[in-house]
Amino acid sequence: MSDTSQYIHGTTAEEQSRLSLLNDLLNTRSVAEMRLHSERRILDVGSGLGQLTRAMARSVTTGATVIGIERSLEQMREAQRQAALDGEATLVEFRQGDALNFPLLAEEWGNFDFAHTRFLLEHVPNPVEIVQSMVRAVRPGGRIVLEDDDHDLLRLWPQPQHFAPLWQAYMQSYEHLGNDPNVGRRLVSLLVEAGAQPVRNTLIFFGSCVGEAHFADYTENLIGVIAGARDTVTNAGLLSPAEFDAGINSLYEWSQLADATIWYAMSYAEGYKK
């Protein structure tokens, strides 16, 4: 088990493409839950490709300061490239830095109105440390929003023949790295442990079915997120390569069924600094 964060999915071009697709599918629902309006200073921790960070920036008063922190230089550069292509090069300030050591100036601590993180806490062994830093970063009364996975919520129907052992091994690969694949159920507790006052929690639906316009995209994301962990799963001995590939193949077959359905939701919790 490592004491530092280990991102299971990598930062390859294929992974960046999957993340872009994920952003396209989920960002509107995330931003709607945040209820942003008059915030002047926003911090996004683990900003990745920056698409959600920019969506947050577009939701608030013109001239707001929005900072995205991203550990991966490759991800940050791609975020900057995409922002420039969209004519939004100055909308967000992207900073390279570790989520366990925010790259903030002394005078910036305690001055943010809103701090956010999504799909980051599942990739660190001690997520409360990040939440504590988020609480420290906001002003008294400032909001903290956590969004993350509880992988155990996923249900596919009809269940693909070889999927159950594949999904179990995928979740175990998080534990193998010292992380929590079901951290979503802990988000309110993490706010409390970090000294914040929780005020709201919900689930953001992230499922689909055959006949829905984006079902193929949801399926592509599901297969992509699992396939990207193949080396971690097989090198840890959680499944043999043949077993892993059988599970992936069963997903492709399942996706062609007339009643293929994905039931899933992302956990969301919100609190404020006392």
PDB file of C-alpha atoms in Angstrom:
ATOM      1  CA  MET A   1       0.000   0.000   0.000  1.00  0.00           C
ATOM      2  CA  SER A   2       1.309   3.420  -0.957  1.00  0.00           C
ATOM      3  CA  ASP A   3       1.028   6.608   1.097  1.00  0.00           C
ATOM      4  CA  THR A   4       0.712   8.674  -2.081  1.00  0.00           C
ATOM      5  CA  SER A   5      -2.090   8.824  -4.623  1.00  0.00           C
ATOM      6  CA  GLN A   6      -2.025   6.296  -7.446  1.00  0.00           C
ATOM      7  CA  TYR A   7      -4.297   6.994 -10.401  1.00  0.00           C
ATOM      8  CA  ILE A   8      -5.398   3.649 -11.774  1.00  0.00           C
ATOM      9  CA  HIS A   9      -6.305   4.856 -15.279  1.00  0.00           C
ATOM     10  CA  GLY A  10      -3.165   6.617 -16.539  1.00  0.00           C
ATOM     11  CA  THR A  11      -2.840   9.701 -18.760  1.00  0.00           C
ATOM     12  CA  THR A  12      -2.517   8.259 -22.276  1.00  0.00           C
ATOM     13  CA  ALA A  13      -4.220   9.799 -25.299  1.00  0.00           C
ATOM     14  CA  GLU A  14      -6.840   7.056 -25.099  1.00  0.00           C
ATOM     15  CA  GLU A  15      -7.511   7.885 -21.451  1.00  0.00           C
ATOM     16  CA  GLN A  16      -7.770  11.589 -22.247  1.00  0.00           C
ATOM     17  CA  SER A  17     -10.336  10.747 -24.927  1.00  0.00           C
ATOM     18  CA  ARG A  18     -12.329   8.698 -22.399  1.00  0.00           C
ATOM     19  CA  LEU A  19     -12.202  11.530 -19.879  1.00  0.00           C
ATOM     20  CA  SER A  20     -13.427  14.006 -22.485  1.00  0.00           C
ATOM     21  CA  LEU A  21     -16.359  11.727 -23.237  1.00  0.00           C
ATOM     22  CA  LEU A  22     -17.094  11.346 -19.524  1.00  0.00           C
ATOM     23  CA  ASN A  23     -17.099  15.123 -19.142  1.00  0.00           C
ATOM     24  CA  ASP A  24     -19.511  15.523 -22.046  1.00  0.00           C
ATOM     25  CA  LEU A  25     -21.947  13.083 -20.454  1.00  0.00           C
ATOM     26  CA  LEU A  26     -21.801  14.227 -16.840  1.00  0.00           C
ATOM     27  CA  ASN A  27     -20.841  17.895 -16.540  1.00  0.00           C
ATOM     28  CA  THR A  28     -24.272  19.450 -17.054  1.00  0.00           C
ATOM     29  CA  ARG A  29     -25.703  17.381 -14.203  1.00  0.00           C
ATOM     30  CA  SER A  30     -22.767  18.152 -11.909  1.00  0.00           C
ATOM     31  CA  VAL A  31     -22.912  21.903 -12.486  1.00  0.00           C
ATOM     32  CA  ALA A  32     -26.684  21.953 -11.973  1.00  0.00           C
ATOM     33  CA  GLU A  33     -26.252  20.412  -8.514  1.00  0.00           C
ATOM     34  CA  MET A  34     -23.578  22.961  -7.543  1.00  0.00           C
ATOM     35  CA  ARG A  35     -26.020  25.903  -7.905  1.00  0.00           C
ATOM     36  CA  LEU A  36     -23.240  28.350  -8.661  1.00  0.00           C
ATOM     37  CA  HIS A  37     -24.109  32.008  -9.180  1.00  0.00           C
ATOM     38  CA  SER A  38     -22.286  34.805  -7.376  1.00  0.00           C
ATOM     39  CA  GLU A  39     -19.094  33.045  -6.282  1.00  0.00           C
ATOM     40  CA  ARG A  40     -16.025  35.155  -7.002  1.00  0.00           C
ATOM     41  CA  ARG A  41     -13.232  32.693  -6.187  1.00  0.00           C
ATOM     42  CA  ILE A  42     -13.490  28.992  -7.108  1.00  0.00           C
ATOM     43  CA  LEU A  43     -10.983  26.180  -6.560  1.00  0.00           C
ATOM     44  CA  ASP A  44     -11.185  22.871  -8.441  1.00  0.00           C
ATOM     45  CA  VAL A  45      -8.893  20.186  -7.035  1.00  0.00           C
ATOM     46  CA  GLY A  46      -7.840  17.485  -9.481  1.00  0.00           C
ATOM     47  CA  SER A  47      -9.109  19.431 -12.480  1.00  0.00           C
ATOM     48  CA  GLY A  48      -7.966  16.902 -15.093  1.00  0.00           C
ATOM     49  CA  LEU A  49      -8.786  18.082 -18.619  1.00  0.00           C
ATOM     50  CA  GLY A  50     -10.485  21.176 -17.217  1.00  0.00           C
ATOM     51  CA  GLN A  51     -13.806  20.823 -19.005  1.00  0.00           C
ATOM     52  CA  LEU A  52     -15.795  20.752 -15.775  1.00  0.00           C
ATOM     53  CA  THR A  53     -13.654  23.555 -14.325  1.00  0.00           C
ATOM     54  CA  ARG A  54     -14.479  25.751 -17.316  1.00  0.00           C
ATOM     55  CA  ALA A  55     -18.165  24.835 -17.080  1.00  0.00           C
ATOM     56  CA  MET A  56     -18.090  25.981 -13.459  1.00  0.00           C
ATOM     57  CA  ALA A  57     -16.413  29.235 -14.499  1.00  0.00           C
ATOM     58  CA  ARG A  58     -19.111  29.894 -17.102  1.00  0.00           C
ATOM     59  CA  SER A  59     -21.766  29.501 -14.388  1.00  0.00           C
ATOM     60  CA  VAL A  60     -20.610  32.399 -12.224  1.00  0.00           C
ATOM     61  CA  THR A  61     -20.210  36.158 -12.469  1.00  0.00           C
ATOM     62  CA  THR A  62     -17.914  37.406 -15.199  1.00  0.00           C
ATOM     63  CA  GLY A  63     -14.476  38.201 -13.819  1.00  0.00           C
ATOM     64  CA  ALA A  64     -14.451  35.480 -11.184  1.00  0.00           C
ATOM     65  CA  THR A  65     -11.131  33.859 -10.337  1.00  0.00           C
ATOM     66  CA  VAL A  66     -11.212  30.122 -11.066  1.00  0.00           C
ATOM     67  CA  ILE A  67      -8.164  27.963 -10.335  1.00  0.00           C
ATOM     68  CA  GLY A  68      -7.772  24.333 -11.345  1.00  0.00           C
ATOM     69  CA  ILE A  69      -5.107  22.193  -9.684  1.00  0.00           C
ATOM     70  CA  GLU A  70      -3.845  19.163 -11.602  1.00  0.00           C
ATOM     71  CA  ARG A  71      -0.918  16.892 -10.749  1.00  0.00           C
ATOM     72  CA  SER A  72      -0.335  15.524 -14.252  1.00  0.00           C
ATOM     73  CA  LEU A  73       1.546  17.885 -16.555  1.00  0.00           C
ATOM     74  CA  GLU A  74       0.150  15.985 -19.555  1.00  0.00           C
ATOM     75  CA  GLN A  75      -3.416  16.474 -18.364  1.00  0.00           C
ATOM     76  CA  MET A  76      -2.849  20.142 -17.563  1.00  0.00           C
ATOM     77  CA  ARG A  77      -1.324  20.869 -20.962  1.00  0.00           C
ATOM     78  CA  GLU A  78      -4.243  19.138 -22.677  1.00  0.00           C
ATOM     79  CA  ALA A  79      -6.640  21.196 -20.537  1.00  0.00           C
ATOM     80  CA  GLN A  80      -4.894  24.379 -21.647  1.00  0.00           C
ATOM     81  CA  ARG A  81      -4.922  23.251 -25.288  1.00  0.00           C
ATOM     82  CA  GLN A  82      -8.649  22.498 -25.219  1.00  0.00           C
ATOM     83  CA  ALA A  83      -9.405  25.803 -23.489  1.00  0.00           C
ATOM     84  CA  ALA A  84      -7.454  27.724 -26.126  1.00  0.00           C
ATOM     85  CA  LEU A  85      -9.238  25.891 -28.959  1.00  0.00           C
ATOM     86  CA  ASP A  86     -12.579  26.877 -27.432  1.00  0.00           C
ATOM     87  CA  GLY A  87     -11.556  30.514 -27.045  1.00  0.00           C
ATOM     88  CA  GLU A  88     -11.431  30.196 -23.256  1.00  0.00           C
ATOM     89  CA  ALA A  89      -7.684  30.370 -22.636  1.00  0.00           C
ATOM     90  CA  THR A  90      -8.096  32.924 -19.824  1.00  0.00           C
ATOM     91  CA  LEU A  91     -11.276  31.569 -18.258  1.00  0.00           C
ATOM     92  CA  VAL A  92      -9.436  29.284 -15.802  1.00  0.00           C
ATOM     93  CA  GLU A  93      -5.943  29.431 -14.355  1.00  0.00           C
ATOM     94  CA  PHE A  94      -4.535  25.906 -14.396  1.00  0.00           C
ATOM     95  CA  ARG A  95      -1.740  25.164 -11.946  1.00  0.00           C
ATOM     96  CA  GLN A  96       0.349  22.030 -11.746  1.00  0.00           C
ATOM     97  CA  GLY A  97       0.487  20.685  -8.225  1.00  0.00           C
ATOM     98  CA  ASP A  98      -0.325  17.797  -5.944  1.00  0.00           C
ATOM     99  CA  ALA A  99      -3.722  17.519  -4.316  1.00  0.00           C
ATOM    100  CA  LEU A 100      -1.898  16.711  -1.087  1.00  0.00           C
ATOM    101  CA  ASN A 101       0.006  20.013  -1.302  1.00  0.00           C
ATOM    102  CA  PHE A 102      -2.088  22.716  -2.977  1.00  0.00           C
ATOM    103  CA  PRO A 103       0.009  25.202  -4.991  1.00  0.00           C
ATOM    104  CA  LEU A 104      -1.611  28.250  -3.395  1.00  0.00           C
ATOM    105  CA  LEU A 105      -0.060  31.509  -2.245  1.00  0.00           C
ATOM    106  CA  ALA A 106      -0.188  32.319   1.455  1.00  0.00           C
ATOM    107  CA  GLU A 107      -2.773  35.048   0.867  1.00  0.00           C
ATOM    108  CA  GLU A 108      -5.018  32.713  -1.154  1.00  0.00           C
ATOM    109  CA  TRP A 109      -5.655  30.302   1.700  1.00  0.00           C
ATOM    110  CA  GLY A 110      -8.997  30.958   3.371  1.00  0.00           C
ATOM    111  CA  ASN A 111     -10.252  33.213   0.577  1.00  0.00           C
ATOM    112  CA  PHE A 112     -12.147  30.895  -1.796  1.00  0.00           C
ATOM    113  CA  ASP A 113     -15.934  30.939  -1.928  1.00  0.00           C
ATOM    114  CA  PHE A 114     -16.200  27.426  -3.325  1.00  0.00           C
ATOM    115  CA  ALA A 115     -13.920  24.366  -3.438  1.00  0.00           C
ATOM    116  CA  HIS A 116     -14.698  21.263  -5.463  1.00  0.00           C
ATOM    117  CA  THR A 117     -13.279  17.868  -6.340  1.00  0.00           C
ATOM    118  CA  ARG A 118     -14.607  15.021  -8.487  1.00  0.00           C
ATOM    119  CA  PHE A 119     -13.266  11.501  -9.057  1.00  0.00           C
ATOM    120  CA  LEU A 120     -10.134  12.239  -7.027  1.00  0.00           C
ATOM    121  CA  LEU A 121     -10.794  10.941  -3.515  1.00  0.00           C
ATOM    122  CA  GLU A 122     -11.144   7.366  -4.816  1.00  0.00           C
ATOM    123  CA  HIS A 123      -7.516   7.525  -5.961  1.00  0.00           C
ATOM    124  CA  VAL A 124      -5.820   8.494  -2.671  1.00  0.00           C
ATOM    125  CA  PRO A 125      -5.187   6.374   0.435  1.00  0.00           C
ATOM    126  CA  ASN A 126      -6.191   9.101   2.908  1.00  0.00           C
ATOM    127  CA  PRO A 127      -8.858  11.274   1.248  1.00  0.00           C
ATOM    128  CA  VAL A 128      -9.640  13.275   4.392  1.00  0.00           C
ATOM    129  CA  GLU A 129      -6.286  15.067   3.969  1.00  0.00           C
ATOM    130  CA  ILE A 130      -7.485  16.550   0.690  1.00  0.00           C
ATOM    131  CA  VAL A 131     -10.851  17.540   2.160  1.00  0.00           C
ATOM    132  CA  GLN A 132      -9.092  19.196   5.103  1.00  0.00           C
ATOM    133  CA  SER A 133      -7.052  21.286   2.665  1.00  0.00           C
ATOM    134  CA  MET A 134     -10.231  22.225   0.799  1.00  0.00           C
ATOM    135  CA  VAL A 135     -11.822  23.384   4.049  1.00  0.00           C
ATOM    136  CA  ARG A 136      -8.704  25.376   4.849  1.00  0.00           C
ATOM    137  CA  ALA A 137      -8.793  26.975   1.392  1.00  0.00           C
ATOM    138  CA  VAL A 138     -12.324  28.409   1.653  1.00  0.00           C
ATOM    139  CA  ARG A 139     -13.494  31.381   3.703  1.00  0.00           C
ATOM    140  CA  PRO A 140     -15.839  30.929   6.683  1.00  0.00           C
ATOM    141  CA  GLY A 141     -19.200  30.059   5.136  1.00  0.00           C
ATOM    142  CA  GLY A 142     -17.506  28.962   1.924  1.00  0.00           C
ATOM    143  CA  ARG A 143     -18.853  25.813   0.298  1.00  0.00           C
ATOM    144  CA  ILE A 144     -17.076  22.478  -0.236  1.00  0.00           C
ATOM    145  CA  VAL A 145     -18.447  19.996  -2.786  1.00  0.00           C
ATOM    146  CA  LEU A 146     -17.260  16.403  -3.122  1.00  0.00           C
ATOM    147  CA  GLU A 147     -18.285  14.136  -6.009  1.00  0.00           C
ATOM    148  CA  ASP A 148     -17.046  10.583  -6.333  1.00  0.00           C
ATOM    149  CA  ASP A 149     -17.743   6.941  -7.100  1.00  0.00           C
ATOM    150  CA  ASP A 150     -19.326   4.174  -5.113  1.00  0.00           C
ATOM    151  CA  HIS A 151     -18.563   1.406  -7.593  1.00  0.00           C
ATOM    152  CA  ASP A 152     -20.702  -1.099  -5.737  1.00  0.00           C
ATOM    153  CA  LEU A 153     -23.797   0.754  -6.989  1.00  0.00           C
ATOM    154  CA  LEU A 154     -23.304  -0.415 -10.570  1.00  0.00           C
ATOM    155  CA  ARG A 155     -25.877  -2.830 -11.972  1.00  0.00           C
ATOM    156  CA  LEU A 156     -26.039  -4.088 -15.552  1.00  0.00           C
ATOM    157  CA  TRP A 157     -29.103  -5.863 -16.881  1.00  0.00           C
ATOM    158  CA  PRO A 158     -29.253  -8.471 -18.195  1.00  0.00           C
ATOM    159  CA  GLN A 159     -26.028  -9.250 -16.342  1.00  0.00           C
ATOM    160  CA  PRO A 160     -23.229 -10.174 -18.769  1.00  0.00           C
ATOM    161  CA  GLN A 161     -21.978 -13.716 -18.264  1.00  0.00           C
ATOM    162  CA  HIS A 162     -18.397 -12.908 -17.223  1.00  0.00           C
ATOM    163  CA  PHE A 163     -18.941  -9.424 -15.822  1.00  0.00           C
ATOM    164  CA  ALA A 164     -19.305 -10.078 -12.069  1.00  0.00           C
ATOM    165  CA  PRO A 165     -15.724 -11.358 -11.540  1.00  0.00           C
ATOM    166  CA  LEU A 166     -14.364  -8.623 -13.825  1.00  0.00           C
ATOM    167  CA  TRP A 167     -16.072  -5.818 -11.890  1.00  0.00           C
ATOM    168  CA  GLN A 168     -15.079  -7.364  -8.565  1.00  0.00           C
ATOM    169  CA  ALA A 169     -11.448  -7.545  -9.668  1.00  0.00           C
ATOM    170  CA  TYR A 170     -11.622  -3.967 -10.936  1.00  0.00           C
ATOM    171  CA  MET A 171     -12.808  -2.764  -7.519  1.00  0.00           C
ATOM    172  CA  GLN A 172     -10.171  -4.876  -5.773  1.00  0.00           C
ATOM    173  CA  SER A 173      -7.493  -3.200  -7.895  1.00  0.00           C
ATOM    174  CA  TYR A 174      -8.280   0.054  -6.079  1.00  0.00           C
ATOM    175  CA  GLU A 175      -7.769  -1.677  -2.751  1.00  0.00           C
ATOM    176  CA  HIS A 176      -4.547  -3.223  -4.068  1.00  0.00           C
ATOM    177  CA  LEU A 177      -3.251   0.346  -4.559  1.00  0.00           C
ATOM    178  CA  GLY A 178      -4.431   1.395  -1.102  1.00  0.00           C
ATOM    179  CA  ASN A 179      -7.482   3.289  -2.343  1.00  0.00           C
ATOM    180  CA  ASP A 180     -11.235   2.996  -1.751  1.00  0.00           C
ATOM    181  CA  PRO A 181     -13.464   2.079  -4.735  1.00  0.00           C
ATOM    182  CA  ASN A 182     -16.568   2.919  -2.666  1.00  0.00           C
ATOM    183  CA  VAL A 183     -15.474   6.255  -1.235  1.00  0.00           C
ATOM    184  CA  GLY A 184     -18.710   7.852  -2.489  1.00  0.00           C
ATOM    185  CA  ARG A 185     -20.668   6.527   0.488  1.00  0.00           C
ATOM    186  CA  ARG A 186     -18.156   8.217   2.824  1.00  0.00           C
ATOM    187  CA  LEU A 187     -18.338  11.761   1.427  1.00  0.00           C
ATOM    188  CA  VAL A 188     -20.496  13.217   4.204  1.00  0.00           C
ATOM    189  CA  SER A 189     -18.283  11.561   6.822  1.00  0.00           C
ATOM    190  CA  LEU A 190     -15.201  13.039   5.135  1.00  0.00           C
ATOM    191  CA  LEU A 191     -16.705  16.515   5.360  1.00  0.00           C
ATOM    192  CA  VAL A 192     -17.335  16.011   9.075  1.00  0.00           C
ATOM    193  CA  GLU A 193     -13.857  14.573   9.682  1.00  0.00           C
ATOM    194  CA  ALA A 194     -12.338  17.594   7.907  1.00  0.00           C
ATOM    195  CA  GLY A 195     -14.205  20.023  10.155  1.00  0.00           C
ATOM    196  CA  ALA A 196     -16.919  21.136   7.719  1.00  0.00           C
ATOM    197  CA  GLN A 197     -20.669  21.228   8.305  1.00  0.00           C
ATOM    198  CA  PRO A 198     -22.494  18.935   5.840  1.00  0.00           C
ATOM    199  CA  VAL A 199     -25.741  20.321   4.445  1.00  0.00           C
ATOM    200  CA  ARG A 200     -26.773  18.175   1.493  1.00  0.00           C
ATOM    201  CA  ASN A 201     -26.165  14.903  -0.316  1.00  0.00           C
ATOM    202  CA  THR A 202     -27.630  13.290  -3.398  1.00  0.00           C
ATOM    203  CA  LEU A 203     -26.967  10.866  -6.230  1.00  0.00           C
ATOM    204  CA  ILE A 204     -26.393  12.059  -9.795  1.00  0.00           C
ATOM    205  CA  PHE A 205     -27.714   9.457 -12.208  1.00  0.00           C
ATOM    206  CA  PHE A 206     -25.164   8.172 -14.699  1.00  0.00           C
ATOM    207  CA  GLY A 207     -26.938   5.339 -16.437  1.00  0.00           C
ATOM    208  CA  SER A 208     -28.553   4.605 -19.761  1.00  0.00           C
ATOM    209  CA  CYS A 209     -30.301   1.946 -21.811  1.00  0.00           C
ATOM    210  CA  VAL A 210     -30.679   0.773 -25.383  1.00  0.00           C
ATOM    211  CA  GLY A 211     -32.693   3.327 -27.302  1.00  0.00           C
ATOM    212  CA  GLU A 212     -31.335   6.304 -25.349  1.00  0.00           C
ATOM    213  CA  ALA A 213     -29.340   8.684 -27.545  1.00  0.00           C
ATOM    214  CA  HIS A 214     -26.053   8.292 -25.667  1.00  0.00           C
ATOM    215  CA  PHE A 215     -26.203   4.625 -24.712  1.00  0.00           C
ATOM    216  CA  ALA A 216     -23.249   3.783 -26.968  1.00  0.00           C
ATOM    217  CA  ASP A 217     -21.214   6.542 -25.284  1.00  0.00           C
ATOM    218  CA  TYR A 218     -22.018   5.249 -21.797  1.00  0.00           C
ATOM    219  CA  THR A 219     -21.051   1.754 -22.901  1.00  0.00           C
ATOM    220  CA  GLU A 220     -17.812   2.999 -24.432  1.00  0.00           C
ATOM    221  CA  ASN A 221     -16.948   4.797 -21.198  1.00  0.00           C
ATOM    222  CA  LEU A 222     -17.713   1.732 -19.063  1.00  0.00           C
ATOM    223  CA  ILE A 223     -15.581  -0.560 -21.217  1.00  0.00           C
ATOM    224  CA  GLY A 224     -12.824   2.028 -21.470  1.00  0.00           C
ATOM    225  CA  VAL A 225     -12.558   2.619 -17.735  1.00  0.00           C
ATOM    226  CA  ILE A 226     -12.246  -1.114 -17.052  1.00  0.00           C
ATOM    227  CA  ALA A 227      -9.939  -1.858 -19.979  1.00  0.00           C
ATOM    228  CA  GLY A 228      -7.583   0.894 -18.828  1.00  0.00           C
ATOM    229  CA  ALA A 229      -6.995  -1.029 -15.587  1.00  0.00           C
ATOM    230  CA  ARG A 230      -6.036  -4.294 -17.324  1.00  0.00           C
ATOM    231  CA  ASP A 231      -2.354  -4.185 -16.356  1.00  0.00           C
ATOM    232  CA  THR A 232      -3.121  -3.305 -12.738  1.00  0.00           C
ATOM    233  CA  VAL A 233      -5.680  -6.101 -12.435  1.00  0.00           C
ATOM    234  CA  THR A 234      -3.656  -8.819 -14.152  1.00  0.00           C
ATOM    235  CA  ASN A 235      -0.273  -7.869 -12.649  1.00  0.00           C
ATOM    236  CA  ALA A 236      -1.844  -8.052  -9.189  1.00  0.00           C
ATOM    237  CA  GLY A 237      -3.119 -11.542  -9.971  1.00  0.00           C
ATOM    238  CA  LEU A 238      -6.738 -10.548  -9.470  1.00  0.00           C
ATOM    239  CA  LEU A 239      -7.663 -12.090 -12.839  1.00  0.00           C
ATOM    240  CA  SER A 240      -5.705 -13.850 -15.543  1.00  0.00           C
ATOM    241  CA  PRO A 241      -5.390 -11.997 -18.860  1.00  0.00           C
ATOM    242  CA  ALA A 242      -7.765 -14.537 -20.416  1.00  0.00           C
ATOM    243  CA  GLU A 243     -10.356 -14.012 -17.662  1.00  0.00           C
ATOM    244  CA  PHE A 244     -10.060 -10.242 -17.990  1.00  0.00           C
ATOM    245  CA  ASP A 245     -10.495 -10.356 -21.754  1.00  0.00           C
ATOM    246  CA  ALA A 246     -13.481 -12.696 -21.437  1.00  0.00           C
ATOM    247  CA  GLY A 247     -15.162 -10.148 -19.197  1.00  0.00           C
ATOM    248  CA  ILE A 248     -14.519  -7.321 -21.647  1.00  0.00           C
ATOM    249  CA  ASN A 249     -15.805  -9.392 -24.551  1.00  0.00           C
ATOM    250  CA  SER A 250     -18.978 -10.194 -22.615  1.00  0.00           C
ATOM    251  CA  LEU A 251     -19.601  -6.444 -22.279  1.00  0.00           C
ATOM    252  CA  TYR A 252     -19.423  -5.961 -26.016  1.00  0.00           C
ATOM    253  CA  GLU A 253     -21.885  -8.823 -26.492  1.00  0.00           C
ATOM    254  CA  TRP A 254     -24.202  -7.474 -23.779  1.00  0.00           C
ATOM    255  CA  SER A 255     -24.246  -4.011 -25.378  1.00  0.00           C
ATOM    256  CA  GLN A 256     -25.959  -5.479 -28.448  1.00  0.00           C
ATOM    257  CA  LEU A 257     -28.926  -6.868 -26.492  1.00  0.00           C
ATOM    258  CA  ALA A 258     -32.332  -5.320 -27.078  1.00  0.00           C
ATOM    259  CA  ASP A 259     -32.759  -4.567 -23.354  1.00  0.00           C
ATOM    260  CA  ALA A 260     -29.180  -3.753 -22.263  1.00  0.00           C
ATOM    261  CA  THR A 261     -29.335  -1.359 -19.312  1.00  0.00           C
ATOM    262  CA  ILE A 262     -26.815   0.489 -17.112  1.00  0.00           C
ATOM    263  CA  TRP A 263     -27.932   1.512 -13.616  1.00  0.00           C
ATOM    264  CA  TYR A 264     -25.375   3.746 -11.886  1.00  0.00           C
ATOM    265  CA  ALA A 265     -25.102   7.026  -9.990  1.00  0.00           C
ATOM    266  CA  MET A 266     -22.333   9.307  -8.718  1.00  0.00           C
ATOM    267  CA  SER A 267     -22.317  10.349  -5.063  1.00  0.00           C
ATOM    268  CA  TYR A 268     -22.488  14.081  -4.273  1.00  0.00           C
ATOM    269  CA  ALA A 269     -22.024  15.765  -0.891  1.00  0.00           C
ATOM    270  CA  GLU A 270     -21.904  19.441   0.042  1.00  0.00           C
ATOM    271  CA  GLY A 271     -20.890  21.287   3.185  1.00  0.00           C
ATOM    272  CA  TYR A 272     -19.608  24.644   4.364  1.00  0.00           C
ATOM    273  CA  LYS A 273     -16.779  25.938   6.516  1.00  0.00           C
ATOM    274  CA  LYS A 274     -17.949  26.734  10.026  1.00  0.00           C
TER     275      LYS A 274
END
